XYZ file of C-alpha atoms in Angstrom:
107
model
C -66.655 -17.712 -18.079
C -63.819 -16.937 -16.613
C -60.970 -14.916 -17.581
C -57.282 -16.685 -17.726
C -55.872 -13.754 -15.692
C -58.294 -14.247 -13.195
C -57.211 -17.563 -13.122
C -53.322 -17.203 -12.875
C -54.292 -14.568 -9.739
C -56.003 -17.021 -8.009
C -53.591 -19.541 -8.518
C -51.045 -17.109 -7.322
C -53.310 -16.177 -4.025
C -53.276 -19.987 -3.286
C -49.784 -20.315 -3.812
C -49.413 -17.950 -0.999
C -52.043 -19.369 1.160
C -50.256 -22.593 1.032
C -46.709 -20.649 2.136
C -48.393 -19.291 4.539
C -50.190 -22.457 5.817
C -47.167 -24.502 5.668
C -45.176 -21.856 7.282
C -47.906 -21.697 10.142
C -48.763 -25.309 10.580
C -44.038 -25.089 10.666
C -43.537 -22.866 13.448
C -47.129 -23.793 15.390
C -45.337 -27.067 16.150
C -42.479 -25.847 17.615
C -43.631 -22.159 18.897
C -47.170 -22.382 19.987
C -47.504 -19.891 17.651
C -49.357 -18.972 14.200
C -47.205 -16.357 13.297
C -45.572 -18.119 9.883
C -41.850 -17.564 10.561
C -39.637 -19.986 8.186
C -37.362 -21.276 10.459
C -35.174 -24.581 10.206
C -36.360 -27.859 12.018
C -33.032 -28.803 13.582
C -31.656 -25.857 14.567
C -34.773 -23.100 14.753
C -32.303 -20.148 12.468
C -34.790 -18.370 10.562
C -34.581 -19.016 6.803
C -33.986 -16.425 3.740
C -36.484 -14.290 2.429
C -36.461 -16.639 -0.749
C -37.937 -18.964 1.643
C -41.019 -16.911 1.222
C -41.362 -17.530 -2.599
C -44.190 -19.946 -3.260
C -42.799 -23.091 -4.892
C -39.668 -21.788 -5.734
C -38.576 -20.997 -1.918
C -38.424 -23.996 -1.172
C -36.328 -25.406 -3.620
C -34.602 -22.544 -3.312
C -33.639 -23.222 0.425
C -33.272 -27.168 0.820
C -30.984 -26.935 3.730
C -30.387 -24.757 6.320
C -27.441 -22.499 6.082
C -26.198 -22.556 9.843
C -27.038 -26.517 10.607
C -26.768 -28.077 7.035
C -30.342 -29.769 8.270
C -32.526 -30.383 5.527
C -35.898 -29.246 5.273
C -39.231 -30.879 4.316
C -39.049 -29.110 1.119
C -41.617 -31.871 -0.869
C -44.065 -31.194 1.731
C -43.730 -27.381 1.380
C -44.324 -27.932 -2.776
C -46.803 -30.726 -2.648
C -49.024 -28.436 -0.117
C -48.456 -24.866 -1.915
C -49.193 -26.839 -5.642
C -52.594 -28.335 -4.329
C -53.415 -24.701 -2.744
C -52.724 -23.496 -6.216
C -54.943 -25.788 -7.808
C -57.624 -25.818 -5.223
C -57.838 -22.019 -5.820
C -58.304 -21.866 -8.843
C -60.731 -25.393 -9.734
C -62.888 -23.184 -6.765
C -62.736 -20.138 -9.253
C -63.883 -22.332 -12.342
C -66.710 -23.995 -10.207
C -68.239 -20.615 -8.865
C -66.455 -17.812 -10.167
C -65.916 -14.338 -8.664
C -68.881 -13.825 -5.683
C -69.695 -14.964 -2.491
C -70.011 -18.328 -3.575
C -66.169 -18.326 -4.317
C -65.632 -16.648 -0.716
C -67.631 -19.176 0.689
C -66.487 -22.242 -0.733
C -62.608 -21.031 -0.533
C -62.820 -20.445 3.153
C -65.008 -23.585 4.077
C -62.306 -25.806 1.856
């Protein structure tokens, strides 16, 4: 069994994962880099710290301040909510070992 605040850090750690896979898979395309910078599409201005915040960031920062571009902010959500809830259906499936490890790097 396993414990409700084990679940809400996991979700958490996933929400973060997914920042920082959408912020990677972001700047990769334009950069050549992995290095997750949030930085606008149109213009390339790097985006607030909010930015950072999983879920909310996004919503938080729809368009960019210097180009008035807006961002693919339903992207951002839809692929930091499903790292959420792949994080923590993982936990529920194998709980805390190297079965968890495992699975939530292979995923």
């Amino acid at each position: 069994m396993v414990t409700i605040a084990a679940q809400i850090l996991t979700g958490l750690a996933g929400a973060f994962a997914g920042t920082a896979l959408t912020g990677s898979a972001d700047h990769f395309t334009r950069d050549r880099s992995l290095w997750p910078i949030p930085a606008c599409p149109g213009c390339g201005a790097r985006r607030p710290a909010p930015a950072w915040v999983p879920v909310a960031g996004p919503l938080l920062t729809v368009r960019c301040a210097a180009c008035d571009a807006p961002g693919a902010w339903r992207f951002w959500v839809l692929v930091q909510c499903l790292a959420t809830a792949l994080g923590v259906l993982l936990l529920r499936q194998y709980g805390f070992g190297a079965e968890f490890a495992s699975a939530s790097v292979e995923s």
